[in-house]
Structure formats: structure tokens, C-alpha cells
mmCIF file of C-alpha atoms in Angstrom:
data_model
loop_
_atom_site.group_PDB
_atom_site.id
_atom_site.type_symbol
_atom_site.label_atom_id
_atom_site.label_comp_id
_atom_site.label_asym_id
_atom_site.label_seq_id
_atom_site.Cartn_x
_atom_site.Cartn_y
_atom_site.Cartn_z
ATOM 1 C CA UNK E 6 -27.255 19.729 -11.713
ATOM 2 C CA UNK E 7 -23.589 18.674 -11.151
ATOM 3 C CA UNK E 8 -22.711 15.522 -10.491
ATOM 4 C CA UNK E 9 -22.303 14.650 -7.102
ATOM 5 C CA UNK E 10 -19.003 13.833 -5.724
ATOM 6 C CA UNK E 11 -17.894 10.080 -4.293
ATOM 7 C CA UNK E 12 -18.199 9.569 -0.693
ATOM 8 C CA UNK E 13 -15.029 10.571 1.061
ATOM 9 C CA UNK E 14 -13.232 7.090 2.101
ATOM 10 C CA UNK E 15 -12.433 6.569 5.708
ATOM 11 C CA UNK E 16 -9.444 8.358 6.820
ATOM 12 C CA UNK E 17 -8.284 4.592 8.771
ATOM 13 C CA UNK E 18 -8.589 2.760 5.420
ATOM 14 C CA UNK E 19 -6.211 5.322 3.365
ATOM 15 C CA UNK E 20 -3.700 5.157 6.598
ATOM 16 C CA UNK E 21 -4.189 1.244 5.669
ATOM 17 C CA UNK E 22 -3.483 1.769 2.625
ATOM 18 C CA UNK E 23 -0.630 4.223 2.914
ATOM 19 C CA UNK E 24 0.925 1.367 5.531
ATOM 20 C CA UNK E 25 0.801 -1.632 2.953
ATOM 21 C CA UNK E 26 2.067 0.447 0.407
ATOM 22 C CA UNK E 27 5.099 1.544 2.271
ATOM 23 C CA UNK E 28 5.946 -2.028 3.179
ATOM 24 C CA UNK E 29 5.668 -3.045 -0.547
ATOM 25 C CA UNK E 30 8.295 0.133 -1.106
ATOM 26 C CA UNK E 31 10.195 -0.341 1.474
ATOM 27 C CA UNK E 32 10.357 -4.293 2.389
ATOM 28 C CA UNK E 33 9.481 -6.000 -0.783
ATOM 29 C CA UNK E 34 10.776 -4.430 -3.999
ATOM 30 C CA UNK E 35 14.432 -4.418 -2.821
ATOM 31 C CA UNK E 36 14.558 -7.501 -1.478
ATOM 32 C CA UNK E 37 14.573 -8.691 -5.305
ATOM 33 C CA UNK E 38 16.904 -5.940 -6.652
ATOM 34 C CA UNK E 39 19.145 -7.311 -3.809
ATOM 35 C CA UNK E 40 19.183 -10.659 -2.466
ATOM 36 C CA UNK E 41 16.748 -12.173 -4.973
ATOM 37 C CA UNK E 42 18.364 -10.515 -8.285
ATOM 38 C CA UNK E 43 21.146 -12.867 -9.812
ATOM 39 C CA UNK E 44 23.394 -9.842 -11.421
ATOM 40 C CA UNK E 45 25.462 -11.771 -13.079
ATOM 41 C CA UNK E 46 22.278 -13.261 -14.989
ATOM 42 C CA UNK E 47 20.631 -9.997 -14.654
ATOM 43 C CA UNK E 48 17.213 -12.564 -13.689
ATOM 44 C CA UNK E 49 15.145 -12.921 -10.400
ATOM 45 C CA UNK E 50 15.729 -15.829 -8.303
ATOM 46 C CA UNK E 51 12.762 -18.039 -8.222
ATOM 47 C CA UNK E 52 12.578 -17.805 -4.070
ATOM 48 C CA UNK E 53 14.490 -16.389 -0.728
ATOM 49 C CA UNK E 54 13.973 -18.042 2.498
ATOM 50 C CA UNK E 55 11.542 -15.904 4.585
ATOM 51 C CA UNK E 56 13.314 -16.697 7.773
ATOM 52 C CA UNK E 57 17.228 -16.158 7.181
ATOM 53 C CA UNK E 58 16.804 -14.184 3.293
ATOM 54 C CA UNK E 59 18.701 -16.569 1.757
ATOM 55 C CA UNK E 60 18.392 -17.257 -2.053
ATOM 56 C CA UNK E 61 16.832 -21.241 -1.848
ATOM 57 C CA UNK E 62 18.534 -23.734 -4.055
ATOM 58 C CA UNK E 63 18.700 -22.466 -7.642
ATOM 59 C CA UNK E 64 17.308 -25.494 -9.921
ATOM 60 C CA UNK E 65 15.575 -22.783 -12.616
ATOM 61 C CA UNK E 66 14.593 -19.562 -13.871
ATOM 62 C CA UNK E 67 11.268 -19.180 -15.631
ATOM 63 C CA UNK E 68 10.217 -16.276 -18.036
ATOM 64 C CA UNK E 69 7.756 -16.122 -16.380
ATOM 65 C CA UNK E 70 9.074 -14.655 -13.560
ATOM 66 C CA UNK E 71 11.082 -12.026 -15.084
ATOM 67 C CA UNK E 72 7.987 -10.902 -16.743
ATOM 68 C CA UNK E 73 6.051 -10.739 -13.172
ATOM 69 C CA UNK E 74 9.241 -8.622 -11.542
ATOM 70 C CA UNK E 75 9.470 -6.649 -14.988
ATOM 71 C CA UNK E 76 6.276 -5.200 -14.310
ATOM 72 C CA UNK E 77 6.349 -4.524 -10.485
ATOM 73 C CA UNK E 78 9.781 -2.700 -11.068
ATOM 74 C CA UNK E 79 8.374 -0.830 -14.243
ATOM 75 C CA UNK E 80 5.326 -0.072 -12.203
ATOM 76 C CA UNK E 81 7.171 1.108 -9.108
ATOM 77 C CA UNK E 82 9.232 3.236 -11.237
ATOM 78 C CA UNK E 83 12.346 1.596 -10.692
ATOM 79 C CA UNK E 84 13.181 2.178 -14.471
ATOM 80 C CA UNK E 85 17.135 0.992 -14.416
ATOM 81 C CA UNK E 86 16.567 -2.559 -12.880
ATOM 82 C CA UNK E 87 13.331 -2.880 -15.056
ATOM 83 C CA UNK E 88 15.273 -2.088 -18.058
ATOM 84 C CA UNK E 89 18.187 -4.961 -17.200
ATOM 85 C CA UNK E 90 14.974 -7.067 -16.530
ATOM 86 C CA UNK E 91 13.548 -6.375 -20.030
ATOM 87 C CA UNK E 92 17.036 -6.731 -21.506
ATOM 88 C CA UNK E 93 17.110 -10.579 -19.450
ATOM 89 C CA UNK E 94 14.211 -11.334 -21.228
ATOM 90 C CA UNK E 95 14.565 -10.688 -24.322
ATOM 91 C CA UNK E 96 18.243 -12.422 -24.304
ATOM 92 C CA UNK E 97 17.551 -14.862 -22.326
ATOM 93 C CA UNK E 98 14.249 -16.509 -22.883
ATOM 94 C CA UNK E 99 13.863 -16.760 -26.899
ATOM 95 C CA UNK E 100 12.959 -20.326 -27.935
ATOM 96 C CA UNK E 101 14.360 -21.742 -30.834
ATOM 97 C CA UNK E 102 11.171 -21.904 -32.892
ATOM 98 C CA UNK E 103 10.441 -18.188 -32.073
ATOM 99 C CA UNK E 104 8.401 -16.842 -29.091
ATOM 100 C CA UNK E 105 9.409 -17.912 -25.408
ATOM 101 C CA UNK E 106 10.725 -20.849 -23.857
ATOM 102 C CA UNK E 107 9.062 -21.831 -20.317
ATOM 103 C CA UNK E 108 12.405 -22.208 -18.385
ATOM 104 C CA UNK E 109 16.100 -22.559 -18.233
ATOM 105 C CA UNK E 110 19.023 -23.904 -16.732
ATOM 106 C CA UNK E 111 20.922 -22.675 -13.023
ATOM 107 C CA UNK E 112 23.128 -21.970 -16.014
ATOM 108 C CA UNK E 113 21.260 -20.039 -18.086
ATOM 109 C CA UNK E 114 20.426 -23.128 -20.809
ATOM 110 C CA UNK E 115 17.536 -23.755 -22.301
ATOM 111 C CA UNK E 116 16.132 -26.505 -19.519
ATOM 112 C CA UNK E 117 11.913 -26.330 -20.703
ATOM 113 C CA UNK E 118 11.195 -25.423 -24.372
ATOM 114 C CA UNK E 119 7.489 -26.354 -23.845
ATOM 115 C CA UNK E 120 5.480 -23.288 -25.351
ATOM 116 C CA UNK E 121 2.859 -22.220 -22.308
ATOM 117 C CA UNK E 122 0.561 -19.849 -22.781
ATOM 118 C CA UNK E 123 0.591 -18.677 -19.020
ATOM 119 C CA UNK E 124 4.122 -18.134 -20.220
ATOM 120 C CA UNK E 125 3.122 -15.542 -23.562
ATOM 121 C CA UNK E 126 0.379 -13.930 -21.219
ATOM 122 C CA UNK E 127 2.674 -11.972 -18.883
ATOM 123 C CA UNK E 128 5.021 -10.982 -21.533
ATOM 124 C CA UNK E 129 2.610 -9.465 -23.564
ATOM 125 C CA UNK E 130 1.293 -7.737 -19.576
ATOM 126 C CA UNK E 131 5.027 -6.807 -18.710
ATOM 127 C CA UNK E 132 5.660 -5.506 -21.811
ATOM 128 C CA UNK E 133 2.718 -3.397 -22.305
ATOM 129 C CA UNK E 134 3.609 -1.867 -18.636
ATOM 130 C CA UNK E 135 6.657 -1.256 -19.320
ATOM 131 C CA UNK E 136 6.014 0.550 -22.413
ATOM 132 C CA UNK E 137 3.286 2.687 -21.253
ATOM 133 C CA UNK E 138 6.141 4.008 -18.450
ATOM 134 C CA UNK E 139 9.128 3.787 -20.454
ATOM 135 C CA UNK E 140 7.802 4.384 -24.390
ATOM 136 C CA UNK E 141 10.626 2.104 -25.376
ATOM 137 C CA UNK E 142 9.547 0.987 -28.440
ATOM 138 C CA UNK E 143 11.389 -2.489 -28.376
ATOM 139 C CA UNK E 144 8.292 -3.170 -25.524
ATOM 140 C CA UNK E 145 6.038 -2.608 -27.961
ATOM 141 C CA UNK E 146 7.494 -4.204 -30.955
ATOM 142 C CA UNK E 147 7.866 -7.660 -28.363
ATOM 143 C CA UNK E 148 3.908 -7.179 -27.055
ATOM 144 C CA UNK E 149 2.717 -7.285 -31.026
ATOM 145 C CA UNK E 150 5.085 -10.193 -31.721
ATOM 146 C CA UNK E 151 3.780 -12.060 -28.916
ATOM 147 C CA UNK E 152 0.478 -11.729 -29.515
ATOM 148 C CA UNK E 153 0.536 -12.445 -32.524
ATOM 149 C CA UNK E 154 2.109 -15.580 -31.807
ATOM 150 C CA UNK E 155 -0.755 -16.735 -29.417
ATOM 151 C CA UNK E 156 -3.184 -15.966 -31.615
ATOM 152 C CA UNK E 157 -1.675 -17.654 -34.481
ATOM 153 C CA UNK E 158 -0.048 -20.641 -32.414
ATOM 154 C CA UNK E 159 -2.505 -21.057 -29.604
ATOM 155 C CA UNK E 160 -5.635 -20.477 -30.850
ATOM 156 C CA UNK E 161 -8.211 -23.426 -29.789
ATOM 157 C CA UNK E 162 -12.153 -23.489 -30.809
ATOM 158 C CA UNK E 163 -14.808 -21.255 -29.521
ATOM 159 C CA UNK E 164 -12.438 -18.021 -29.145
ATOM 160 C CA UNK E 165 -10.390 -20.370 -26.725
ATOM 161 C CA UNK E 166 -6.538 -20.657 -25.742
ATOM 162 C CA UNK E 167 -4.603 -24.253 -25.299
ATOM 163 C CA UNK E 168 -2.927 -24.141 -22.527
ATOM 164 C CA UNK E 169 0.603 -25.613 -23.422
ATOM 165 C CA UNK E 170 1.850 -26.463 -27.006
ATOM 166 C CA UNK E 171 5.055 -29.241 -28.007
ATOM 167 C CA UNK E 172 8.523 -27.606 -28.478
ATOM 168 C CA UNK E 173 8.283 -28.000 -31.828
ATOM 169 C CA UNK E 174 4.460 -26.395 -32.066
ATOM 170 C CA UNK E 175 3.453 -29.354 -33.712
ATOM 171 C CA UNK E 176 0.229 -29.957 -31.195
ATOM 172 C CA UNK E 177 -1.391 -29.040 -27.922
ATOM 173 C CA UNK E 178 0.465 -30.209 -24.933
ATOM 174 C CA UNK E 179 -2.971 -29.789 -21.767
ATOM 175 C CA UNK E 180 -6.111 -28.750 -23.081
ATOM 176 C CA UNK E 181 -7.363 -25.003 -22.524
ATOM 177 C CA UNK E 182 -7.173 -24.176 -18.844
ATOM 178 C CA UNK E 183 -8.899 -21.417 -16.633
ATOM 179 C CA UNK E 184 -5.643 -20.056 -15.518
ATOM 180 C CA UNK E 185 -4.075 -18.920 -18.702
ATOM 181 C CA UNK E 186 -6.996 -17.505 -20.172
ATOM 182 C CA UNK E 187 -7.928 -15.063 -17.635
ATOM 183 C CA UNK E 188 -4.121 -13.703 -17.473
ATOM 184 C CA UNK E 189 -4.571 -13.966 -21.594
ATOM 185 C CA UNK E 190 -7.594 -11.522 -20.559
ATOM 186 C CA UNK E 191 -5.833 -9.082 -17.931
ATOM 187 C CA UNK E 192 -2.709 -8.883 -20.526
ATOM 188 C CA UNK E 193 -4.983 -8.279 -23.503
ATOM 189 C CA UNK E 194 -6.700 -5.463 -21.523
ATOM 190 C CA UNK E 195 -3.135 -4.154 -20.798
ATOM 191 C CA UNK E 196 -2.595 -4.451 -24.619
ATOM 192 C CA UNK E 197 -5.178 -2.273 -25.466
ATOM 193 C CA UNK E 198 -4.770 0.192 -23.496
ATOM 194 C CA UNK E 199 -0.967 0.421 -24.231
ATOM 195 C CA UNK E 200 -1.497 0.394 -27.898
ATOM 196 C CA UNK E 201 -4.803 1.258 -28.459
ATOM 197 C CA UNK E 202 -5.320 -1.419 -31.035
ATOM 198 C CA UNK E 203 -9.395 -2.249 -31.559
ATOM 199 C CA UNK E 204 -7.995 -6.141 -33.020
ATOM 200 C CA UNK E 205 -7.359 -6.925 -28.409
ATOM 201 C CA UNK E 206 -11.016 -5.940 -27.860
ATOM 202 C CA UNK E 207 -12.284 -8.001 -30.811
ATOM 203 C CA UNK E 208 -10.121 -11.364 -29.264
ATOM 204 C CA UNK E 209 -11.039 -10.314 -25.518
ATOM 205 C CA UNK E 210 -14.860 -10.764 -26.377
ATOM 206 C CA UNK E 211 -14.348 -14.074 -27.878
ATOM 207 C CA UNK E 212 -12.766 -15.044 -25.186
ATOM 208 C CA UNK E 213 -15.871 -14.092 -22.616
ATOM 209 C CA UNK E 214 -17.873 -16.063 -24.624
ATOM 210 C CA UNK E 215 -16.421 -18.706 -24.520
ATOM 211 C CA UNK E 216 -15.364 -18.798 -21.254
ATOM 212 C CA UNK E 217 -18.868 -18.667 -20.432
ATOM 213 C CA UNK E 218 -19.223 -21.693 -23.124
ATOM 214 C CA UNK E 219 -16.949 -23.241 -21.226
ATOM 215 C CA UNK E 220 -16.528 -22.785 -17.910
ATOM 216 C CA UNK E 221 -19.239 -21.652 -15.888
ATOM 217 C CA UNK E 222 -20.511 -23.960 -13.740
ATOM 218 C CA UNK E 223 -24.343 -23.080 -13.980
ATOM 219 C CA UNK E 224 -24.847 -24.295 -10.011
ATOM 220 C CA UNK E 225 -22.707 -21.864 -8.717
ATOM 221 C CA UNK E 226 -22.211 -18.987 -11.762
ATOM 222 C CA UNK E 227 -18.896 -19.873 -11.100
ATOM 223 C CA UNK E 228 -15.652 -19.956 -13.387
ATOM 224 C CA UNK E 229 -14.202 -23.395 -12.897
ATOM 225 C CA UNK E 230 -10.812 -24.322 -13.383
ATOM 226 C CA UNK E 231 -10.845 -26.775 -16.239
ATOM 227 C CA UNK E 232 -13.771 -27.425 -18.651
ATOM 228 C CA UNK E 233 -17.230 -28.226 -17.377
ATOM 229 C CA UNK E 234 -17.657 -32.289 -17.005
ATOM 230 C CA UNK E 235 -13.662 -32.597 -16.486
ATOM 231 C CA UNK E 236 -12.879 -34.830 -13.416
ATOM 232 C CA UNK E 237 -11.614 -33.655 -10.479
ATOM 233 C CA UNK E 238 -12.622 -30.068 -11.307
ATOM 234 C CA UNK E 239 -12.633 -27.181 -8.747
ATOM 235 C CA UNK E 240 -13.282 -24.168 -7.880
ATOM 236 C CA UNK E 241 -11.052 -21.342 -6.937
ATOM 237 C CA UNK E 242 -12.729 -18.199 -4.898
ATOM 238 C CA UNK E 243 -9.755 -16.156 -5.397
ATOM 239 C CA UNK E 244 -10.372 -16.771 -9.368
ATOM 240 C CA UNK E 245 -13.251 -15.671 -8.712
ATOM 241 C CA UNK E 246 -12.814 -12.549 -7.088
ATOM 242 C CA UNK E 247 -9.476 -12.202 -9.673
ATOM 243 C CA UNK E 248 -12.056 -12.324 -12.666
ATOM 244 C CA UNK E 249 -14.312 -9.744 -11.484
ATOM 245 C CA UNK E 250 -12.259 -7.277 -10.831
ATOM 246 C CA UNK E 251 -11.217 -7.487 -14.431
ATOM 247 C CA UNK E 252 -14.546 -7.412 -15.235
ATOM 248 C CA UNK E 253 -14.854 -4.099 -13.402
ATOM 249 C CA UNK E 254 -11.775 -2.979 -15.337
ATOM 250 C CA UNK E 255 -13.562 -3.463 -18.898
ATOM 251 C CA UNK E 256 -17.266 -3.207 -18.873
ATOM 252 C CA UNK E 257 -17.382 -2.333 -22.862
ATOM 253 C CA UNK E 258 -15.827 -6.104 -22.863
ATOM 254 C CA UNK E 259 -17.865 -7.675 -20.085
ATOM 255 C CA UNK E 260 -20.860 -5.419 -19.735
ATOM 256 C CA UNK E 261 -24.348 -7.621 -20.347
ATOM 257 C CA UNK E 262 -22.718 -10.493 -21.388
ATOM 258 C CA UNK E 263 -23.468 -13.997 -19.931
ATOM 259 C CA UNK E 264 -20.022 -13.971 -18.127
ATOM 260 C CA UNK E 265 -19.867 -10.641 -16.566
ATOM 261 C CA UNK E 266 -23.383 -11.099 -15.241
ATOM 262 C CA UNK E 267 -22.461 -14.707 -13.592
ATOM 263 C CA UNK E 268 -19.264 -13.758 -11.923
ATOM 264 C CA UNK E 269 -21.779 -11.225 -9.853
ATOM 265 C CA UNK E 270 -23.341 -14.263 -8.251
ATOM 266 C CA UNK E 271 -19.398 -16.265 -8.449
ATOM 267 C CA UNK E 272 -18.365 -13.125 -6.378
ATOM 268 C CA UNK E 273 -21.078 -13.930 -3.476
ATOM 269 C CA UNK E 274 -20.650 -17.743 -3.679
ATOM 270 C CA UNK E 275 -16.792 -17.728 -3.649
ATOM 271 C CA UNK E 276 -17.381 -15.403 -0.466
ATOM 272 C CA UNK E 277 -19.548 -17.272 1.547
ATOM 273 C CA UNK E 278 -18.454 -20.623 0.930
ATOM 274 C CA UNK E 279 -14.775 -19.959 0.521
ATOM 275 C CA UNK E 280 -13.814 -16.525 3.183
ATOM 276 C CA UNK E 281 -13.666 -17.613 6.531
ATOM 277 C CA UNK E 282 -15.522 -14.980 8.203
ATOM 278 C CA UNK E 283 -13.521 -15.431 11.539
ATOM 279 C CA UNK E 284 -10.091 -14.699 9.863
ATOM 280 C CA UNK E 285 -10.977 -13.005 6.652
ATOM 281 C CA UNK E 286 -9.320 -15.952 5.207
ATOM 282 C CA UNK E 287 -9.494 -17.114 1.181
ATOM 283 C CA UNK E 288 -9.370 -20.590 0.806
ATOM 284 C CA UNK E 289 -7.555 -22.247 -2.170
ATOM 285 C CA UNK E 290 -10.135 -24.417 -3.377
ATOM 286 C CA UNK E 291 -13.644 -26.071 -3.207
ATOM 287 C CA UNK E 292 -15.594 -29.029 -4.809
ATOM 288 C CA UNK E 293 -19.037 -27.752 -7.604
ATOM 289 C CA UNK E 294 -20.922 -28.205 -4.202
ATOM 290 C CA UNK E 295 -19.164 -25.773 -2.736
ATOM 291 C CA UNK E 296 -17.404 -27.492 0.026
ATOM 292 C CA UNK E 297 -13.449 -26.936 0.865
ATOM 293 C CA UNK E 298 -11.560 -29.174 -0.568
ATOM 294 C CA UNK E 299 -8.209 -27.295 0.018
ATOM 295 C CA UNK E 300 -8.090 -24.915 3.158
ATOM 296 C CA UNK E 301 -4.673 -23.826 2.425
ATOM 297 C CA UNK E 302 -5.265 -19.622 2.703
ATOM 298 C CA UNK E 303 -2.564 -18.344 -0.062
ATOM 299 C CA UNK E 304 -1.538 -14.413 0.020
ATOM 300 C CA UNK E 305 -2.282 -14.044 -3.699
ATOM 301 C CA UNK E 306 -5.893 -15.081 -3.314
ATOM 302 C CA UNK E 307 -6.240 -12.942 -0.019
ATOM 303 C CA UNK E 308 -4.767 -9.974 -2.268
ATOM 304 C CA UNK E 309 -7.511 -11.122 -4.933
ATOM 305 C CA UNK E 310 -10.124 -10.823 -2.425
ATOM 306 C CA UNK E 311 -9.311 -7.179 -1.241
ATOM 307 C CA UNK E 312 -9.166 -6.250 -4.760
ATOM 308 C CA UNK E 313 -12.198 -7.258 -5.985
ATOM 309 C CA UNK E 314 -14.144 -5.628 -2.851
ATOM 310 C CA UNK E 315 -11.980 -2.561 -3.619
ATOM 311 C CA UNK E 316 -13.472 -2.218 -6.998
ATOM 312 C CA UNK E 317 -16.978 -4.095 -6.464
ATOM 313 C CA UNK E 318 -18.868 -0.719 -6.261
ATOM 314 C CA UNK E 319 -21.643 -1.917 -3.838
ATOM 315 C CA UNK E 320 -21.074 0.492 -0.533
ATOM 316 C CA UNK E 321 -22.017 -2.812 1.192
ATOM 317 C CA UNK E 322 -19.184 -4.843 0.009
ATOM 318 C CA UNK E 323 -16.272 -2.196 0.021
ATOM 319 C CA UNK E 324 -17.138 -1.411 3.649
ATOM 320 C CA UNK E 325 -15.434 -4.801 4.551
ATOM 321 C CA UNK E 326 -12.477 -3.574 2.723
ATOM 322 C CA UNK E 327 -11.016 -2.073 6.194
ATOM 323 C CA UNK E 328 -11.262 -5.887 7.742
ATOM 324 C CA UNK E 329 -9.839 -7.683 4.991
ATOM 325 C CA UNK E 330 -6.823 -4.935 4.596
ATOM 326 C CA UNK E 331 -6.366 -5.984 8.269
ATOM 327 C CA UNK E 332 -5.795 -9.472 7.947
ATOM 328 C CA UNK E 333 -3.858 -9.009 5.459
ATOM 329 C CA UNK E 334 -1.325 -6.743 6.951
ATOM 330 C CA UNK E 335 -1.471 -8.839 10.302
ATOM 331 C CA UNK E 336 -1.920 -12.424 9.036
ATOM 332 C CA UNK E 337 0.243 -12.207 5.609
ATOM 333 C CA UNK E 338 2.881 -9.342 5.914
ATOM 334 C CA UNK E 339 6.000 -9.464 8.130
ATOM 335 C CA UNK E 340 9.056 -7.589 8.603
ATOM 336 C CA UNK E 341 10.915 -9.182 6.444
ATOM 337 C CA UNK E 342 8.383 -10.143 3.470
ATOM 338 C CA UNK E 343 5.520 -11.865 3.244
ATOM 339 C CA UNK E 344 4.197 -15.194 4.623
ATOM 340 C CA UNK E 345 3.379 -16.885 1.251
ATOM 341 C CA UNK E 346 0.793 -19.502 2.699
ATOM 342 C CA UNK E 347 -1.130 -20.199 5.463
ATOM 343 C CA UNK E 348 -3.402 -23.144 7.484
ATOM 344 C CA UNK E 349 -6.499 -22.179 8.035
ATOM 345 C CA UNK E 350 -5.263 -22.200 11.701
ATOM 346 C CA UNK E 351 -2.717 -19.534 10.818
ATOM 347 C CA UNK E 352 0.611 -21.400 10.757
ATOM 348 C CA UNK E 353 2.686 -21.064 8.467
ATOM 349 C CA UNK E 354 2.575 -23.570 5.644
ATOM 350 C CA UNK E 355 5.338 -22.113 3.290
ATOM 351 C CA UNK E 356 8.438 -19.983 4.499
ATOM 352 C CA UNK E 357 9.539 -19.106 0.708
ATOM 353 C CA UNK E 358 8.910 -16.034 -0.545
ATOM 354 C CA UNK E 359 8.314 -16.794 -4.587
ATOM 355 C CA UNK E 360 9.977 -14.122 -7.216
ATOM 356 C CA UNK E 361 6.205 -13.956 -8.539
ATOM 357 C CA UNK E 362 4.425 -13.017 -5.659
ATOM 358 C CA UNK E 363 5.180 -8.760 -5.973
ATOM 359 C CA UNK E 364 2.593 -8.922 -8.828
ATOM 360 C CA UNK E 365 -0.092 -9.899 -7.003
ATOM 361 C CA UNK E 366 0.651 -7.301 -4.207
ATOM 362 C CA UNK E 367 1.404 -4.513 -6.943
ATOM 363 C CA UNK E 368 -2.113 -5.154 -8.630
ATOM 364 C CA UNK E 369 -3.932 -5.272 -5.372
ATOM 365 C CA UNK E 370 -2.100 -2.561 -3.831
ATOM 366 C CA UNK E 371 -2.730 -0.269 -7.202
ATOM 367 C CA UNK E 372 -6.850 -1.008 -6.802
ATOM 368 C CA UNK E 373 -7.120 0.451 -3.166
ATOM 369 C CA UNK E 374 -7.603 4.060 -2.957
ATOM 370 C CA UNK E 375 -5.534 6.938 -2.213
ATOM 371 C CA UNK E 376 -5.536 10.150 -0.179
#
């Protein structure tokens, strides 16, 4: 018997979908190859004003940043600024002791040298995007250096990452963090698939188990932000829903392992405790228990959310993709950008629009489907 074909998605979600993706085109990638690009740097400004597009007080520029807009222009095909991007990077960013410096000057001078690991992870993602569009080898030759650097600089017990090392490498800076780790985990999928090198899924598994050494909060099967008995630890639902879709993405890597099986149940927990069912809302944080301890509704999280129900693969759960594609183009989107956060009463709580916020639309935006 053949195999039977996938239900036929709603012809008002793809006109959704069609809708955010021609704002993204449209609205948001130009604004940073115009008003947010620094030409004479060849760099992203860290933020515009979302009410008069004006570029905000310049006090930095992080490599961080270049990497996120390297990837959303490679990504969008928008190969000529991407490649003055790539070129920024690569001039501007080096740190003395090899690999990448976190930030410099309004100038262009070195300003951070700290060596963050959050830092190395979306290099080694840019650069394996922009090689898989481009084949420029120089991409590739930068996402094996890179890596090779965390693994040989970063590398912390139990298949773990620290978080941020001294200038000088000489010792860990914060201890291994949540954060980092999982965009260590969505870059070294991007890795592999650009290069094809078995060595990413041998680290990537290490890394699941010991995330799941870690982090997960038993309670809840959630993925908490800093190790388990920390103080003042949390819990982020759009982590959650951020982790499972790369779950989804890799199930030779997460497939029956303690992790991939608990961030089911994080995936139900972060959504009841954490969406606000009136607004479709993602809260930023919440206490082990479970209760809000941050209301503030951020668009990367809400992104998160409509990713992971895009991908969840329970007809249950992607039939509230419609509603939550919704609230984000009514709550979150506007004509001139993006509303970066929210109260949970809908004002707006930040009128920037960050340099690294694209990424999180171009990742969402790339999980939905299409006609």
C-alpha cells in the first residue's frame, strides 16, 4: 500500500503564513540593510527606535549580532549584504588570543574581550548557513575553527559547556548556563548538516545527557535555566518550547533519551502554566512551582511557541497554530517592525527593535508550512 499523504493544511493558516512572511520581506529585513546597517562599519546597529526608526544611542556592537543578521540575510537570500556581514565579522571581531571577542567599541575597538560561549554558538550557526547558501569555503574553514575552539576551550564536565571564559582563557568566568548550551545544540545541528561531520553528533549527545544530568527539574520535566539546586533558578516556557522543537529537528540525537522524552511533558507544563490562554501570550518566566514570576510576554518566546506547535506533530496541538499565528501578527507585528515586549495587559513595555530579533522570526517563520 502507498503511503498515505499528510492532511492538507488549512487554506487560512498558509494565507497566515504567506502574510507574516511578507512582512518579514518586506518590513523587517531592510530596515537593517538601511537604517540599522552602519556602512561605514559594514555592522548592524544594536537597536532602532520603533516609533520614529531612529538608530538608538550607539554604546556597542556585539558579534553576536552580526552573526544573528548574517544568517537572516544569508537565509533570505540577500547574498551581497550577507557577504559584507561575513566580511565584518571576520575583521572585526577576532580576539587577541584567537576565537571571538564579545563586543567592541562605537569605534570599532575592542570594548569586551570576555570569551562567551553564547558568543562561539552563533558563529559556528551563521557560518554554517551561510555556507550551505553561499559554498564559500572561508564559512566553513571559520565553523571548524570555532568549534574546535569550544570544544577545546570550553569544555566543562559531564559533556557540558562554561558559559563565559577570562580574556586571557585562563578560567571560567559563570558556570555552565541553559542558554548557551541549547544554541551550542541548534548550531551543532547546523554544523552537521552543513558539513556532514559524524564528530557534531558524537558532542550533541553528550550534551543531552548531560543536560538531562543537569538541568531537568524532575517536578516539572522541565529544562531550567541554571543548574538544579542553584538559587533563584527559573523556568523559561519559551525554552521550553525552543528545546523541543530542536528536539523534533534531530530525533537520531534526542530520540529515547531521558531529555527528549521530558521536554514532552516541559512542552505541556510550560503551556499551561506559562500561555495565557486569553491572549495566546508566553510569559518570560516562572518559579519550580510553576507560578509567574515574570509576566513580561517577549516576541521571541511567542515566536518559540508557534514553532514548537508547528513542528509538535500531535493534530491536537498544531490545530492551535492558527490562534497563536494570530496573536502574533496582531499583538507583536506593526507597520513599522515589531513590538519587542509586551505586559501581560498588552502595552508596550519596550519600543526598541533589537538587531537580534530577525533570527527568531526567520527560524519561526521557516517552521510554518507552505502552500
Amino acid at each position: 500500500m502507498p503511503a498515505s499523504s499528510p492532511d492538507p493544511v488549512d487554506s487560512s493558516v498558509l494565507a497566515l503564513v504567506a502574510d507574516l512572511r511578507q512582512h518579514y520581506r518586506d518590513i523587517v529585513l531592510p530596515l537593517w540593510r538601511t537604517t540599522g546597517y552602519n556602512p561605514d562599519l559594514e555592522l548592524p546597529y544594536e537597536a532602532v527606535d520603533g516609533t520614529r526608526l531612529q538608530v538608538l544611542p550607539v554604546t556597542r556592537y556585539r558579534a553576536m549580532a552580526c552573526a544573528r543578521q548574517l544568517y537572516v540575510h544569508t537565509t533570505a537570500g540577500a547574498t551581497a549584504h550577507a557577504a559584507r556581514l561575513f566580511d565584518a565579522l571576520r575583521q572585526r571581531f577576532v580576539h587577541p588570543e584567537g576565537g571571538w571577542v564579545y563586543s567592541i567599541d562605537a569605534q570599532g575597538a575592542p570594548l569586551d574581550t570576555t570569551h562567551d560561549l553564547y558568543t562561539y554558538a552563533f558563529v559556528i550557526f551563521a557560518c554554517a548557513a551561510h555556507y550551505g547558501v553561499t559554498r564559500d569555503r572561508r564559512a566553513l574553514d571559520l565553523l571548524g575553527a570555532t568549534a574546535g575552539q569550544v570544544e577545546s576551550r570550553f569544555a566543562a564536565p559531564a559533556g557540558l559547556y562554561w558559559a563565559q571564559l577570562k580574556p586571557d582563557l585562563s578560567a571560567p568566568l559563570q558556570d555552565v548556563q541553559q542558554n548557551p548550551v541549547m544554541h551550542l545544540t541548534e548550531a551543532y545541528l547546523a554544523a552537521r548538516d552543513a558539513t556532514g561531520d559524524a564528530g557534531f553528533t558524537t558532542a550533541l549527545r553528550k550534551i543531552v545527557a548531560g543536560m538531562a544530568g543537569a538541568f531537568l527539574h524532575a517536578p516539572t520535566q522541565c529544562v531550567t535555566e541554571l543548574r538544579i539546586g542553584a538559587a533563584d533558578n527559573r523556568i523559561e516556557p519559551g525554552h521550553q518550547f525552543e528545546w523541543l522543537a530542536l528536539a523534533r529537528s534531530a530525533p537520531d540525537v534526542f530520540g529515547g533519551t531521558v531529555l527528549g522524552n521530558a521536554l514532552e511533558h516541559a512542552f505541556v507544563f510550560a503551556q499551561a502554566q506559562g500561555v495565557d490562554m486569553a491572549t495566546n501570550g508566553v510569559c518570560a518566566a516562572l518559579d519550580l512551582e510553576g507560578g509567574i514570576v515574570d509576566a513580561t510576554q517577549r516576541i521571541w518566546a511567542q515566536t518559540e511557541y508557534a514553532r514548537a506547535l508547528a513542528v509538535h506533530g500531535d493534530p491536537a496541538v498544531t490545530a492551535l497554530l492558527k490562534g497563536q499565528l494570530q496573536r502574533l501578527r496582531e499583538r507583536f507585528l506593526q507597520p513599522r517592525g515589531w513590538y519587542e515586549c509586551l505586559h501581560a495587559d498588552g502595552r508596550v513595555a519596550r519600543a526598541d527593535m533589537p538587531s537580534t530579533t530577525p533570527y527568531h522570526l526567520a527560524t519561526c517563520y521557516a517552521a510554518l508550512p507552505a502552500a
